[in-house]
Short mmCIF file of C-alpha atoms in Angstrom, two decimals:
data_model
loop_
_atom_site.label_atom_id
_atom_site.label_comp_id
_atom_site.label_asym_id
_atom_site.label_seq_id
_atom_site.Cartn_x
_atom_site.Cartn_y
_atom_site.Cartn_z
CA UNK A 160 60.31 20.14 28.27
CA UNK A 161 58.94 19.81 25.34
CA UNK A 162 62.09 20.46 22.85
CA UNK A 163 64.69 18.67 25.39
CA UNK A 164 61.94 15.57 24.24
CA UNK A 165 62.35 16.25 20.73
CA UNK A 166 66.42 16.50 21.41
CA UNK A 167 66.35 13.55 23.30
CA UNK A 168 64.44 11.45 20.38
CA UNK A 169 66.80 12.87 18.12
CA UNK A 170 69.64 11.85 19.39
CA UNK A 171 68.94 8.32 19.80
CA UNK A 172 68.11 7.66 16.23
CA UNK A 173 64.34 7.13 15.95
CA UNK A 174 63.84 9.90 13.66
CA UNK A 175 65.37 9.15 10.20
CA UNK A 176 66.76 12.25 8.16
CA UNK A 177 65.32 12.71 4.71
CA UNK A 178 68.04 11.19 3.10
CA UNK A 179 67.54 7.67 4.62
CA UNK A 180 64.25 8.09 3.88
CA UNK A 181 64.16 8.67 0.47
CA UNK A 182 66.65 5.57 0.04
CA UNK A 183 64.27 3.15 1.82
CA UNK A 184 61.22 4.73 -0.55
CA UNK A 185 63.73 3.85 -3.62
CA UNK A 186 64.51 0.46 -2.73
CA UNK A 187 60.96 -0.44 -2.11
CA UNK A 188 60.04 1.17 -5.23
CA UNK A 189 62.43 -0.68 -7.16
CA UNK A 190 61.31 -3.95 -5.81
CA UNK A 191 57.78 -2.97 -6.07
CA UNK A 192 58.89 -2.96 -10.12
CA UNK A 193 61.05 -6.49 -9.73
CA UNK A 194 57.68 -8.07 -8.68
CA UNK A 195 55.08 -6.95 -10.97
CA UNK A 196 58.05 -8.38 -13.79
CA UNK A 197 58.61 -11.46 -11.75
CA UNK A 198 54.38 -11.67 -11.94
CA UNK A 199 54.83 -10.79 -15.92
CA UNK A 200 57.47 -13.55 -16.39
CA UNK A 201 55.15 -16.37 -14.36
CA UNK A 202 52.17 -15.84 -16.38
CA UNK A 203 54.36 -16.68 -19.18
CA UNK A 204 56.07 -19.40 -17.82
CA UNK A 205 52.32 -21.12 -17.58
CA UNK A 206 50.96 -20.72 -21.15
CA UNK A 207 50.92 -24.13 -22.68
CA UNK A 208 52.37 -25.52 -25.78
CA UNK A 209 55.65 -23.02 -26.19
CA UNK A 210 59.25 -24.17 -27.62
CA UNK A 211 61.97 -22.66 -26.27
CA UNK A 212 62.29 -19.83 -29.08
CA UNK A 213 58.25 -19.09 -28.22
CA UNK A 214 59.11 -18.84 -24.90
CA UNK A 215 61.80 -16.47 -25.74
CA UNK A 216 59.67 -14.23 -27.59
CA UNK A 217 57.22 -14.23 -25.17
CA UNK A 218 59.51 -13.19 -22.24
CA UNK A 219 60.92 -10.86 -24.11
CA UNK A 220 57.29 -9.31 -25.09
CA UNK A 221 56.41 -9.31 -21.55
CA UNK A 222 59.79 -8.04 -20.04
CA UNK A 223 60.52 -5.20 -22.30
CA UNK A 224 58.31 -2.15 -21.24
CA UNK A 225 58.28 1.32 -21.38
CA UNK A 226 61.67 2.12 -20.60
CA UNK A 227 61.42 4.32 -17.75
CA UNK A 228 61.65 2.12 -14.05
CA UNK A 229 63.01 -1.06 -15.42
CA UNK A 230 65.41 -2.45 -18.60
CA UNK A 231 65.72 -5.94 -20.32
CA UNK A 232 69.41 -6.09 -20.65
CA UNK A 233 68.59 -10.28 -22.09
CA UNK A 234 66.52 -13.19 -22.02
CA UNK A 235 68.15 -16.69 -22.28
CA UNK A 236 65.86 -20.00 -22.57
CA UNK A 237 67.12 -23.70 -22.42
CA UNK A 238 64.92 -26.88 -21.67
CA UNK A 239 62.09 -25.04 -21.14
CA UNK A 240 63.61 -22.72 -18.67
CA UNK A 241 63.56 -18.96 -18.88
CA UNK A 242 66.18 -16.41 -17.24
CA UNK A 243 65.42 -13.21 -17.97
CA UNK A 244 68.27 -10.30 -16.47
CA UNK A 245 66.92 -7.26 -15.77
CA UNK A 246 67.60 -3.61 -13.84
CA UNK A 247 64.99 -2.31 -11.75
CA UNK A 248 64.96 1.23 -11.01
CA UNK A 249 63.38 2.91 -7.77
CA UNK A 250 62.89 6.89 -6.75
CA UNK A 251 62.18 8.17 -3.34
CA UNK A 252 61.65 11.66 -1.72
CA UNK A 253 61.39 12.80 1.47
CA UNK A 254 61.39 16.00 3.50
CA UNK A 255 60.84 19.22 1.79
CA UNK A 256 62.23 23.04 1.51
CA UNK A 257 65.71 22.10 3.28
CA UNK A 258 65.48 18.73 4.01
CA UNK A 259 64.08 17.69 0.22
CA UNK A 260 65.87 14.40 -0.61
CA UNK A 261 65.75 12.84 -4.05
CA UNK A 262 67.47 9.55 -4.19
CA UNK A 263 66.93 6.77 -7.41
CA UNK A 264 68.37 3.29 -6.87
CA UNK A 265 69.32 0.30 -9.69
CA UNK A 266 68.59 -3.43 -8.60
CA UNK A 267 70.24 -5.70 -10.66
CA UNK A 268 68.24 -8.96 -10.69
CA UNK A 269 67.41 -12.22 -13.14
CA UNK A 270 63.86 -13.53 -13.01
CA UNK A 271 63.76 -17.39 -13.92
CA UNK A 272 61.03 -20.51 -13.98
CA UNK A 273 60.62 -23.55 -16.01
CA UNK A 274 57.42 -23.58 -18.25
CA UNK A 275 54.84 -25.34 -16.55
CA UNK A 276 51.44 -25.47 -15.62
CA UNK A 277 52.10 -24.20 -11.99
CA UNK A 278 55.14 -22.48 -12.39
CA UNK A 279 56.53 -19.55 -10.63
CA UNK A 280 59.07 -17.46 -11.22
CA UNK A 281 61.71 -16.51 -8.80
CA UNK A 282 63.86 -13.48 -8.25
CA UNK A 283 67.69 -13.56 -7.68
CA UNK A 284 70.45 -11.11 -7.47
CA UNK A 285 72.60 -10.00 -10.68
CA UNK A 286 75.28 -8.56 -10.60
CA UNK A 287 74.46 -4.92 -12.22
CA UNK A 288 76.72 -4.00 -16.25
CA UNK A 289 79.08 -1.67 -16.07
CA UNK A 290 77.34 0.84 -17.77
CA UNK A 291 73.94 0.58 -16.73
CA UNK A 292 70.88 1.03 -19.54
CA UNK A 293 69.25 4.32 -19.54
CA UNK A 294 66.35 5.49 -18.43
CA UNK A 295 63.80 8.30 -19.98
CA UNK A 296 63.26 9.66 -16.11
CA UNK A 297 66.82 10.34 -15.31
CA UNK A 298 70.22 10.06 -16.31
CA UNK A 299 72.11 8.79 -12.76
CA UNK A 300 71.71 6.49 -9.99
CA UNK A 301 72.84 7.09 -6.68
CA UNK A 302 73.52 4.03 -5.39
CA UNK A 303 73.14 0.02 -7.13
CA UNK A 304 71.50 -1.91 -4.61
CA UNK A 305 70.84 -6.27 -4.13
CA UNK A 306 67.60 -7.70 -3.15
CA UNK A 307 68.95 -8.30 0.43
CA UNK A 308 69.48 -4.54 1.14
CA UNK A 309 67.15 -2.84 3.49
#
């Protein structure tokens, strides 16, 4: 009774397979990274007294980290305003012996904000280089994903 349960719940989906779990993991992972930045780029955008070229600078400083789950590709600044375009990486595994999954996503993404006392910085989708910059933890990407994908 037991096992024609498990069959049953099986069949209808419930269960996710290692691989679709190890995706999900990714994507939150790589968002996870987008939003410490996006944090990074607002305490930035509310330092007082910076020109556009301190600005810069400062993004820059604040954007460009250790290489290994996320990658400046530039920072632009005009009036005060501050676009920084980024790639976010994510890893996920799931399972194990058999079912082990490994799966590492890229989101594409600017951060932007205005300099300001209360500023915030806000998140939109980018689309991703052709060649995407490397990472130190691996060399591929299974699959680019947007900040709309689930």
């Amino acid at each position: 009774m037991v096992l024609g349960s498990l069959i049953a719940v099986a069949g209808c989906g419930i269960l996710k397979d290692s691989g679709e779990e190890a995706r999900e993991i990714a994507v939150e992972a790589a968002r996870h990274v987008l939003e410490e930045n996006r944090d990074s780029l607002t305490a930035v955008l509310r330092q007082e007294g910076r020109d556009d070229q301190r600005l810069r600078a400062a993004a820059e400083e604040a954007l460009t980290g250790s290489g290994d789950w996320y990658a400046l590709i530039g920072v632009t600044t005009a009036a005060r305003q501050v676009e920084a375009r980024m790639v976010f990486y994510g890893r996920g595994e799931a399972g194990g012996g058999g079912t082990y999954k490994d799966y590492i996503v890229a989101l594409c993404a600017t951060i932007s904000g205005t300099a300001g006392p209360g500023a915030e910085a806000r998140a939109g989708d980018l689309t991703c280089p052709g060649t995407l910059p490397s990472s130190r933890r691996f060399s591929s990407v299974n699959e680019i994903v947007t900040l709309g994908d689930d």
